[in-house]
Coordinates of C-alpha atoms and ligand atoms in Angstrom, one line a residue:
Chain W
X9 CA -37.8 1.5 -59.1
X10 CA -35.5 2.6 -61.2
X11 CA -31.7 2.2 -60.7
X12 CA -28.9 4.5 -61.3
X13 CA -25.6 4.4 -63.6
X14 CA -22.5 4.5 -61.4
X15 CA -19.4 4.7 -62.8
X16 CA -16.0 5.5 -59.7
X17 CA -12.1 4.5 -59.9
X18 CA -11.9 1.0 -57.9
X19 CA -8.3 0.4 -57.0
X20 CA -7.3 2.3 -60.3
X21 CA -9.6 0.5 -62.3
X22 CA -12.4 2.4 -63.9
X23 CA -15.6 0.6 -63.1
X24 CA -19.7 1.5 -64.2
X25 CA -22.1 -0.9 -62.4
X26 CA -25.9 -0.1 -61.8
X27 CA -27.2 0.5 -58.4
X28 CA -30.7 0.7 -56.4
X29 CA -31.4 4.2 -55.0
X30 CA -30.3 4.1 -51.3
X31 CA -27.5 1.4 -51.7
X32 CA -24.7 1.6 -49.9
X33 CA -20.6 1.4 -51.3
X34 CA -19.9 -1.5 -49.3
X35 CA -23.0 -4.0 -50.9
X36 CA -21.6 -2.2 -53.9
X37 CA -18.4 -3.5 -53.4
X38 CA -18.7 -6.5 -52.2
X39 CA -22.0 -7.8 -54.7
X40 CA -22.0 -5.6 -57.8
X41 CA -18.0 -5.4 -58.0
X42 CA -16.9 -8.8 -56.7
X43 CA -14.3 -7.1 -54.0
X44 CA -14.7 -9.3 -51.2
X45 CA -11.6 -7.4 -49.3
X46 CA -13.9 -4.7 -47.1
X47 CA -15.6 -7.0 -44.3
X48 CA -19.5 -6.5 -43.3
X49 CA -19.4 -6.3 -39.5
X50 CA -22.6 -3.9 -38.6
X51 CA -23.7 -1.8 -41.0
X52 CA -24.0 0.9 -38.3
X53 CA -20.4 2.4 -38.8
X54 CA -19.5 1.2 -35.2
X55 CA -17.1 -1.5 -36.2
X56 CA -14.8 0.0 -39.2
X57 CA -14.5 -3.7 -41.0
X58 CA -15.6 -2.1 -44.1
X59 CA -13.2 1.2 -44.0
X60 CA -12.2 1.8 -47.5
X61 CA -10.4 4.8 -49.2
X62 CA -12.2 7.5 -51.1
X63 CA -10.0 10.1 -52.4
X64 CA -7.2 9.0 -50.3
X65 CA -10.0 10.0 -47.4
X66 CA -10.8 6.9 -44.6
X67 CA -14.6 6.2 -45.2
X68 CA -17.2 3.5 -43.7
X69 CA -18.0 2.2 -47.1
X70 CA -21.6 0.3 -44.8
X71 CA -22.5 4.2 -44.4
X72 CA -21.4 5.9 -47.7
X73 CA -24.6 5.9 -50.1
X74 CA -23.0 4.2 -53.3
X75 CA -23.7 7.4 -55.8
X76 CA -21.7 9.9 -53.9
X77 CA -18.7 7.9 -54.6
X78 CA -19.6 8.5 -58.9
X79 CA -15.9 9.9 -60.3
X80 CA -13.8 9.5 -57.0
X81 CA -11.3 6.9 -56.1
X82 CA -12.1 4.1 -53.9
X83 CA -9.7 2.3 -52.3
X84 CA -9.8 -1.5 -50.8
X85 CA -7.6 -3.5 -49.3
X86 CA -7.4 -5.5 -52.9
X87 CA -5.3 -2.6 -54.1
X88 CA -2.7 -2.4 -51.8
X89 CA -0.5 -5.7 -52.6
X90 CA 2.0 -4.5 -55.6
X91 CA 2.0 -7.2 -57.7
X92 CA 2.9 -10.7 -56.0
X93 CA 4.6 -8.5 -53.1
X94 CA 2.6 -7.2 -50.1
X95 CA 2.6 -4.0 -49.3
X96 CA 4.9 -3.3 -45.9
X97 CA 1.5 -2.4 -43.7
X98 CA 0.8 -6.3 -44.3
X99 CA 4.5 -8.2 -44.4
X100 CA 4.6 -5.7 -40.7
X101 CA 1.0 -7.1 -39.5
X102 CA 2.2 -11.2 -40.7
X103 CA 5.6 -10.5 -39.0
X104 CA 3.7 -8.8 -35.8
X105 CA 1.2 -11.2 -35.7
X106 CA -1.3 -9.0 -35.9
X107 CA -4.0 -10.9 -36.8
X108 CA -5.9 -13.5 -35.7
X109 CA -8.9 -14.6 -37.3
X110 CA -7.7 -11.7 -39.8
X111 CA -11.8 -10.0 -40.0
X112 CA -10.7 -6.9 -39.3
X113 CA -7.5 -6.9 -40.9
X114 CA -8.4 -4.9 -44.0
X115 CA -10.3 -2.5 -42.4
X116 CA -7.5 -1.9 -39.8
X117 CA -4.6 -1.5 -42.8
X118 CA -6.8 0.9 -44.2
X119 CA -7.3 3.1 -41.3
X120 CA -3.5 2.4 -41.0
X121 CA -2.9 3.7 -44.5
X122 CA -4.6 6.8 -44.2
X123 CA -2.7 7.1 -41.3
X124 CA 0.7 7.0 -43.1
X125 CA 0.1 8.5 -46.3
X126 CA -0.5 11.5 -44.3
X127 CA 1.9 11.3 -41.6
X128 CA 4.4 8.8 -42.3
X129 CA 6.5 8.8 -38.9
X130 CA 3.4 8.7 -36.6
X131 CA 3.3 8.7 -32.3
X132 CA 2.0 5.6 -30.8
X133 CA -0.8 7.8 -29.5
X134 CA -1.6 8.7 -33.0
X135 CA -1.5 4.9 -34.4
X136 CA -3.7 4.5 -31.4
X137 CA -6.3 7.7 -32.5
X138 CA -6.1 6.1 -36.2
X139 CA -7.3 2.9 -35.6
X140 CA -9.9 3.8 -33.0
X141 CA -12.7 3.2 -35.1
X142 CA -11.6 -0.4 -35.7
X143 CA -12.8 -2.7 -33.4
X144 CA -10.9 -6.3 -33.1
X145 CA -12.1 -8.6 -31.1
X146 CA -9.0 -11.1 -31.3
X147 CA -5.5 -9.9 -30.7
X148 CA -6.2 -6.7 -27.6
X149 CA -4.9 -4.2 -30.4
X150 CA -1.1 -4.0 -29.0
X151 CA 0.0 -6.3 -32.1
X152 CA -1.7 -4.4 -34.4
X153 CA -0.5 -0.9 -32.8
X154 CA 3.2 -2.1 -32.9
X155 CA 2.8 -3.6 -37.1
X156 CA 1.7 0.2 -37.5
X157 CA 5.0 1.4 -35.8
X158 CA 7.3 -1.6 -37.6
X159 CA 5.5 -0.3 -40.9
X160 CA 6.5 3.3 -40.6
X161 CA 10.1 2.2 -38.9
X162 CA 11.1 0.5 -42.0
X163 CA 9.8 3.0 -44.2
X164 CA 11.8 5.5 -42.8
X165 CA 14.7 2.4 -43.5
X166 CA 13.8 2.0 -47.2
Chain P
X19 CA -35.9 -1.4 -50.0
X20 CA -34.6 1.1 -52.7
X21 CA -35.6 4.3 -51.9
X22 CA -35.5 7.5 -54.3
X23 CA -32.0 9.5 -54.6
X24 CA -32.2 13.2 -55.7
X25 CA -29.5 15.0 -55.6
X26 CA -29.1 19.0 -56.5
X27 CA -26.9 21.2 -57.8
X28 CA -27.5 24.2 -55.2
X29 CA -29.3 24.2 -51.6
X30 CA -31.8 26.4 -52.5
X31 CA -33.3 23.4 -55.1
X32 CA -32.4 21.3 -52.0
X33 CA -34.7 23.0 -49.6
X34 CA -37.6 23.4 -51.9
X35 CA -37.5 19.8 -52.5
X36 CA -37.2 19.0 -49.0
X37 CA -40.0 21.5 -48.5
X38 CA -42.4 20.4 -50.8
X39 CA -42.0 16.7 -49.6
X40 CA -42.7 15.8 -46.2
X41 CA -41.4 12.3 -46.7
X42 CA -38.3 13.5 -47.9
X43 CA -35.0 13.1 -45.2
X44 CA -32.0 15.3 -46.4
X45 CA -28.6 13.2 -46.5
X46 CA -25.8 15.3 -45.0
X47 CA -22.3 13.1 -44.4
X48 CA -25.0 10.3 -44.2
X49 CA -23.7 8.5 -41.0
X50 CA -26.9 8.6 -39.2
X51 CA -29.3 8.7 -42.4
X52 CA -27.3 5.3 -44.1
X53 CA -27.9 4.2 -40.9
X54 CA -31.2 3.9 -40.8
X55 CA -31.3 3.2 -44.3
X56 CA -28.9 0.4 -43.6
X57 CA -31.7 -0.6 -40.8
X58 CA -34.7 -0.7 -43.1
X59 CA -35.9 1.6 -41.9
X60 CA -39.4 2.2 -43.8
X61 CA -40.0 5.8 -43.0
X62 CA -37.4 7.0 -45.5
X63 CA -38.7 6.9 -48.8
X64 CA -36.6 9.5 -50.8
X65 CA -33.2 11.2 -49.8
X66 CA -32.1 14.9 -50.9
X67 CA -28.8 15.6 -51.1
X68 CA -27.3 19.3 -52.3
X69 CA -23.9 19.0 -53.5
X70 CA -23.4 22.7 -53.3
X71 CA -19.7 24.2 -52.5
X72 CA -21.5 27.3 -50.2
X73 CA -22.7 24.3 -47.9
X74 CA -19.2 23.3 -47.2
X75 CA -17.5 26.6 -46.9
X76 CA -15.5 27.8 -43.9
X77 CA -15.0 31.9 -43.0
X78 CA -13.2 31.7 -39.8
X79 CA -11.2 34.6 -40.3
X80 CA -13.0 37.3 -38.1
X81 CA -13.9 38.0 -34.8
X82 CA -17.7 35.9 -36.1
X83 CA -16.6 32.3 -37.5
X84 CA -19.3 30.9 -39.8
X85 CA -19.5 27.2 -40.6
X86 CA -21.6 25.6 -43.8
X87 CA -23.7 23.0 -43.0
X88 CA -22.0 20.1 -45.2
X89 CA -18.9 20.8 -43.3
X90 CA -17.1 17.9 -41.9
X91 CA -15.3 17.6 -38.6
X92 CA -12.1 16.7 -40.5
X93 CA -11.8 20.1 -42.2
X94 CA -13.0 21.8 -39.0
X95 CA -9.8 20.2 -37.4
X96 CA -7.6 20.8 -40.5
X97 CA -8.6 24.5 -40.1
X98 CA -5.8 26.9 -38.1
X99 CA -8.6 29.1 -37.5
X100 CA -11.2 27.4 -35.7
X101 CA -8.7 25.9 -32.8
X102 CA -11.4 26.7 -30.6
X103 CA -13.2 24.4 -31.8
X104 CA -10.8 21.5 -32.4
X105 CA -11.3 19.8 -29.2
X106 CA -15.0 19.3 -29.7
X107 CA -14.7 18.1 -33.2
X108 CA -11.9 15.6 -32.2
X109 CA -14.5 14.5 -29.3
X110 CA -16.6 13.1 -32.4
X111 CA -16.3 9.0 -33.6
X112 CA -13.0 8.1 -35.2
X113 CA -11.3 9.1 -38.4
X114 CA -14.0 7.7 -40.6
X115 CA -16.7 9.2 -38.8
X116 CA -14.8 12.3 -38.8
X117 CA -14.0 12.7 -42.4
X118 CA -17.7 11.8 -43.2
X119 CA -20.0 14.0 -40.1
X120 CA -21.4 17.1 -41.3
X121 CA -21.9 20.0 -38.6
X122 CA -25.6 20.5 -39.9
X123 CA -26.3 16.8 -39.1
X124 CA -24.9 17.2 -35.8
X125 CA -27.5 19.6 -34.9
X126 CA -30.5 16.8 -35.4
X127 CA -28.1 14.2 -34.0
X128 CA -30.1 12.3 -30.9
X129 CA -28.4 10.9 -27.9
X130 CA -26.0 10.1 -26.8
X131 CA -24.7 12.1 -29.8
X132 CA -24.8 16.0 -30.6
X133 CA -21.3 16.5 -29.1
X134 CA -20.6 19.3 -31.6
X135 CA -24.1 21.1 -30.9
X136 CA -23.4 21.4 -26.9
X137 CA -20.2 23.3 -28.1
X138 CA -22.3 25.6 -30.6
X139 CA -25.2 26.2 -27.4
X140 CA -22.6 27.5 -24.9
X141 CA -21.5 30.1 -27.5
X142 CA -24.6 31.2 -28.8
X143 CA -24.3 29.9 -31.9
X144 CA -27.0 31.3 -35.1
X145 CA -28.7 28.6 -37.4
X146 CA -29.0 29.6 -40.4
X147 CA -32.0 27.8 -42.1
X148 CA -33.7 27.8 -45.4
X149 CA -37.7 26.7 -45.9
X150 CA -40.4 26.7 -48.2
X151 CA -40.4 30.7 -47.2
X152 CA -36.8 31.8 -48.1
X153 CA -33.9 31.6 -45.1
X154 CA -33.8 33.0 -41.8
X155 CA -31.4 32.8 -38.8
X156 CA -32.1 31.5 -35.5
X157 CA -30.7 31.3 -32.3
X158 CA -29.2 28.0 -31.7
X159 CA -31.5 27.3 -28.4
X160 CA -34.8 28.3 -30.5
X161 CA -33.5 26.1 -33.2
X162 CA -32.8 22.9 -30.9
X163 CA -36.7 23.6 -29.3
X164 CA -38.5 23.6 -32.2
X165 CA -36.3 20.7 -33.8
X166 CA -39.0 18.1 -34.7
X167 CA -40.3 20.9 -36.6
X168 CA -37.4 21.8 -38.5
X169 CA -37.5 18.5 -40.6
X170 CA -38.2 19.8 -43.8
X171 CA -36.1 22.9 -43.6
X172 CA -32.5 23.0 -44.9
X173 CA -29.7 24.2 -42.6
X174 CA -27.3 26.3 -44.2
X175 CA -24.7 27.0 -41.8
X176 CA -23.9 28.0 -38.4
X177 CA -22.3 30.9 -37.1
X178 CA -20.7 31.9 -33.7
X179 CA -18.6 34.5 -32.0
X180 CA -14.9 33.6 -31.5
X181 CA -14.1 34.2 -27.9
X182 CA -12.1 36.2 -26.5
X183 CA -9.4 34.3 -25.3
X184 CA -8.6 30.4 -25.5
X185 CA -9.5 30.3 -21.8
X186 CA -13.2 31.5 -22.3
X187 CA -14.0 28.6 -24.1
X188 CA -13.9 25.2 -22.3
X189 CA -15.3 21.4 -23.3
X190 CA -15.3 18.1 -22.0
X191 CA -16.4 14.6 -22.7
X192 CA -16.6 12.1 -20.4
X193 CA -16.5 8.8 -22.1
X194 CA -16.2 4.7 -20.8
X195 CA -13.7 3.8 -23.7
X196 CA -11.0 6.3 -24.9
X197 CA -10.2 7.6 -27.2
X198 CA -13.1 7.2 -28.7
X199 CA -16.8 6.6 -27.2
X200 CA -20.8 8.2 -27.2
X201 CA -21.0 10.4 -25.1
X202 CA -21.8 9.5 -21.0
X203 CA -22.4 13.5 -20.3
X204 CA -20.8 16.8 -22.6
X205 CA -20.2 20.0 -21.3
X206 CA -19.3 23.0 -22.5
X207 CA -18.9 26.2 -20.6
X208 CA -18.4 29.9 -22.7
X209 CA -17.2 32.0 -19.7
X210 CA -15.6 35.5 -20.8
X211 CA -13.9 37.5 -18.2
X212 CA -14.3 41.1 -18.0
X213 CA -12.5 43.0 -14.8
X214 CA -12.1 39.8 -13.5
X215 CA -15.6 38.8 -13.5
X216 CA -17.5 36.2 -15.7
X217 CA -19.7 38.4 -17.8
X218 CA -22.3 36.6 -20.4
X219 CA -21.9 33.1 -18.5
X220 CA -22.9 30.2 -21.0
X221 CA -22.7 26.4 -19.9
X222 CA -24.2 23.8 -22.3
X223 CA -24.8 20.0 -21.4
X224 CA -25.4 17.2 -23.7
X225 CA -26.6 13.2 -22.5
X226 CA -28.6 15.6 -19.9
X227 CA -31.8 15.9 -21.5
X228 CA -33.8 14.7 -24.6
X229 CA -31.2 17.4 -26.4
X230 CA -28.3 19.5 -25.2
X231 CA -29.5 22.3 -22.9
X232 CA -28.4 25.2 -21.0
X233 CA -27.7 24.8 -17.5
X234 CA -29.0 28.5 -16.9
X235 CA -29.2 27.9 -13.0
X236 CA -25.6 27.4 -12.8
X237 CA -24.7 30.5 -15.4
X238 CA -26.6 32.6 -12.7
X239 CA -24.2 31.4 -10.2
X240 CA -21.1 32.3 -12.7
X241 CA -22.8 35.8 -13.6
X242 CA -20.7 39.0 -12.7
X243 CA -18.5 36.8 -9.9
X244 CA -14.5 36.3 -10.3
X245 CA -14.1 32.7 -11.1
X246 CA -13.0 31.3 -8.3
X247 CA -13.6 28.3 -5.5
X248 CA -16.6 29.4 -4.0
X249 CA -18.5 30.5 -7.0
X250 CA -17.5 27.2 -9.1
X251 CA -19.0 25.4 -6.1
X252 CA -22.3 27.1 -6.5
X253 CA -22.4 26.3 -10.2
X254 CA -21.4 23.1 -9.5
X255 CA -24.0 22.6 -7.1
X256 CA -26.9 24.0 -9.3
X257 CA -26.0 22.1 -12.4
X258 CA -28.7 19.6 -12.3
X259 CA -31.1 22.2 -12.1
X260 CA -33.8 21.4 -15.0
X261 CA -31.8 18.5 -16.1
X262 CA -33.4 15.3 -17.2
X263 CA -31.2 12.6 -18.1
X264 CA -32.2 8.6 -18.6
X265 CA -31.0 5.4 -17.8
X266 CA -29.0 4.0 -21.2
X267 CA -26.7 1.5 -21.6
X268 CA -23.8 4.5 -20.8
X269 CA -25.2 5.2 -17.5
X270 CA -28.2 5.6 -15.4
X271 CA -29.9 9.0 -14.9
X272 CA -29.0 9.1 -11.2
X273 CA -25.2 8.1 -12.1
X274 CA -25.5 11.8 -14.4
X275 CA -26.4 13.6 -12.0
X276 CA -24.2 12.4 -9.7
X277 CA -20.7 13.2 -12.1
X278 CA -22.1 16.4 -13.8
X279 CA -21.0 18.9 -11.0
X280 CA -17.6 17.4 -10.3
X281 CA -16.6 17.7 -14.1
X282 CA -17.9 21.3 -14.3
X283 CA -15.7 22.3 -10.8
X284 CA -13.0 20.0 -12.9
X285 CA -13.3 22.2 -16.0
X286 CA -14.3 25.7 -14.7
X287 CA -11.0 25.2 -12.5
X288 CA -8.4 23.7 -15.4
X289 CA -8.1 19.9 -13.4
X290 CA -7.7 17.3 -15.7
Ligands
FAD320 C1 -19.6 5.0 -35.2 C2 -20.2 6.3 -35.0 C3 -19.7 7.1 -33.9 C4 -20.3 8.4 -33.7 N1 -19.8 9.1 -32.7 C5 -20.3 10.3 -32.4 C6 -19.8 11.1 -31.4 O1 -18.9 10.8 -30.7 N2 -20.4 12.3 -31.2 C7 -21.5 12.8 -31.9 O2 -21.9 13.9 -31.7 N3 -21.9 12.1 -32.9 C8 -21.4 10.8 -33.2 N4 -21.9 10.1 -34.2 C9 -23.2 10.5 -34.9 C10 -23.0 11.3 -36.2 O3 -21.9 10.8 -36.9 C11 -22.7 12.8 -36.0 O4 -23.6 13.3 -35.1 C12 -22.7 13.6 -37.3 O5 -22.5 14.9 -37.0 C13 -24.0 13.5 -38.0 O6 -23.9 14.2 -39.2 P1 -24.2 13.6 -40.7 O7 -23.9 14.7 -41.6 O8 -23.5 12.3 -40.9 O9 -25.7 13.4 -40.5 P2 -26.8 12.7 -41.5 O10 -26.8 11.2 -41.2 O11 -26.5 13.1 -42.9 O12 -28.1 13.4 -41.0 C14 -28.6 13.2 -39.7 C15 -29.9 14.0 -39.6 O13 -29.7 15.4 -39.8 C16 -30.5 15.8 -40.9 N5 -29.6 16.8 -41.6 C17 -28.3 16.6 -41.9 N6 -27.8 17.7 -42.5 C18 -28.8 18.6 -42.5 C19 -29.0 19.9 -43.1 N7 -27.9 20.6 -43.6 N8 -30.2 20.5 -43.0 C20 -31.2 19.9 -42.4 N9 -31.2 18.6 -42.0 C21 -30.0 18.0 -42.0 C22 -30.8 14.6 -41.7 O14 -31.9 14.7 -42.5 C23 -30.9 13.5 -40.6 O15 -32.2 13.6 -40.1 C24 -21.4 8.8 -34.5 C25 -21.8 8.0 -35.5 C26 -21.3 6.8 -35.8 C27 -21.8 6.0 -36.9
FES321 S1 -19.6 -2.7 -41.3 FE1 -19.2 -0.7 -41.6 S2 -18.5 0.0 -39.7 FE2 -19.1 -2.1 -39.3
FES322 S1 -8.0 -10.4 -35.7 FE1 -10.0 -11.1 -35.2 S2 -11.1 -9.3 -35.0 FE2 -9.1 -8.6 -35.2

């Protein structure tokens, strides 16, 4: 079979790569790009390791066929650090300790992202309805819920 | 395996395509489809996808709020219009899931999903679907009975009447992890007053049956009678009527049955 030209903005970095028909962004990702940053937890969308952002839009990059993303922006956790610093979603989450064995890190400061490029001074109950899709198995969320806060806190600061 | 992509430019090519092959699976917001793909699953060979802007329109300005297909829950809840509706498309997976769900896929959506549909059934929503023979509108229950059938038809868009008042139009989810979870049973009641009396009773149940259903034995007991104790007690009590619900890992069937009628007295009478 035949494969198609795909060509998308990766982290704001133009990128064409060939995919097989039915493949999906987050084996394009992680095997034709070389961005190991969004995690494969189930492939079934239920675990939100792999949340990436397309168009500034959270997306399960495990359920988004790889051609719809042709001439949008996709976002990964690889393009948030600016430069040598980190970006304050991940100094908040080392200072909060909020991770543990750190696999669904990236896919919970992405969901956290989307979160606060919309609404930068968010409710606890929203952090709470923005990461709800990302399941961790390690730190019982409340670490993770109060980096989100400390991340928005010191925005508002800066 | 790689299967075959084709994507169109309007939903009319869409449909023919779909039409014309029966091993064809259209790919809405792909969160069910990628699934399966995702699954290897063998019975998908080749995907259509429309990427047509009429699909993902929204008129929600008059008294009859139509809906396109492609539409996700996202921009239902970003639109000031469709409040009504904002509390079953928030009842829908997380942010991602949100921002990628489609209101046509919703509609084929098996259990313990098709949270968005029971909303659609208790207000007597139209489908509006395109075949191999041009497009025609159906009424939502017709639509969800003859289903399995509608495979290789496109769905256009849904329509419904706004009702009258934010009161006549009532949903609830009951779910084991919050905020978000599948679906243990969905209701939805549509229950317009008129002189004080219910008039044009509509209850809709999802994680009841094979696919959401009208509870028509407890509409009866709504019909023409002010909405008060007693008659929210006779709904409530012939709520399972016609009702078929399984054993899952949710809940058992008996466990459904048991809940159903205490979270319709709960929402017919405004208790959290
Ligand atoms: C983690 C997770 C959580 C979820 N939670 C919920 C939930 O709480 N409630 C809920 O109801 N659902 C839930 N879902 C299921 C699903 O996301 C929704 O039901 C959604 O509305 C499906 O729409 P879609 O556009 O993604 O469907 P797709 O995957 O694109 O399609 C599903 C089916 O519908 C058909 N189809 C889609 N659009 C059309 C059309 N226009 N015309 C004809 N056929 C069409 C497809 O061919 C396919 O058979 C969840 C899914 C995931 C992965
Ligand atoms: S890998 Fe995508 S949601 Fe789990
Ligand atoms: S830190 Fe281990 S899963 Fe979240």
């Amino acid at each position: 079979m035949s494969k198609t030209a795909l060509q998308f903005r990766h982290n704001g970095r133009d990128v064409a790569i060939f995919v097989d028909g039915g493949t999906n962004l987050l084996v394009a990702l992680r095997e034709l790009i070389g961005d190991m940053t969004p995690k494969f937890g189930c492939g079934q969308g239920g675990c939100g390791a792999c949340s990436v952002l397309i168009d500034g839009e959270l997306h399960l990059a495990c359920l988004t066929l790889a051609e719809t993303a042709a001439g949008r922006s996709v976002e990964t956790l690889d393009g948030l650090k600016e430069g040598p610093n980190l970006h304050p979603l991940q100094r908040a989450f080392a200072d909060n300790f909020a991770a543990q064995c750190g696999y669904c890190t990236p896919g919970m400061l992405m969901a956290a992202k989307a979160l606060l490029d919309r609404n930068p001074q968010p409710s606890r109950a929203e952090v709470v309805e923005a990461i709800s899709g990302n399941i961790c198995r390690c730190t019982g969320y409340e670490p993770i819920i109060n980096a989100v806060l400390a991340a928005a806190g010191n925005r508002a600061r800066a | 395996m790689p299967v075959t992509v084709r994507t169109f430019g309007s939903a009319g090519e869409a449909a023919s395509a779909l039409s014309s092959d029966r091993t064809a699976r259209y790919f809405g917001g792909g969160t069910l489809v990628m699934r399966a793909l995702n699954e290897g699953d063998v019975s998908i060979s080749s995907i259509v996808r429309a990427n047509d802007v009429a699909l993902r329109r929204i008129e929600a300005a008059g008294p009859r709020v139509t809906i396109g297909a492609g539409v996700t829950f996202a921009k239902i809840l970003a639109e000031r219009d469709l409040a009504f509706l904002h509390a079953p498309a928030r009842s829908i997976g997380g942010p991602a899931v949100r921002n990628m769900g489609t209101v046509g896929g919703n509609l084929f959506a098996p259990n313990p999903y098709g949270d968005f549909t029971v909303a659609l059934l208790a207000l007597d929503a139209t489908v509006s679907v395109q075949g191999g023979f041009g497009a025609r509108d159906l009424p939502i229950d017709e639509f969800l009975q003859s289903r399995e059938r509608q495979a290789g038809n496109l769905v256009l868009s849904v329509s419904c009447p706004r009702p009258a008042s934010s009161d006549a139009f009532r949903y609830r989810k009951i779910t084991r992890i919050r905020p978000k979870g599948a679906s243990v049973i969905t209701l939805a009641a549509h229950v317009p007053m008129s002189g004080g009396r219910v008039l044009g009773a509509r209850l809709a149940l999802g994680s009841m049956a094979p696919m959401p259903i009208r509870a028509r034995a407890a509409e009866r007991a709504l019909e023409g009678r002010p909405l008060d104790t007693s008659t929210i007690t006779a709904a409530a009590s012939a709520i399972t009527e016609g009702t078929s619900p399984v054993d899952d890992a949710l809940g058992s069937a008996w466990y459904r049955r048991e809940i159903i009628g205490v979270h319709l007295r709960r929402l017919l009478s405004d208790q959290e």
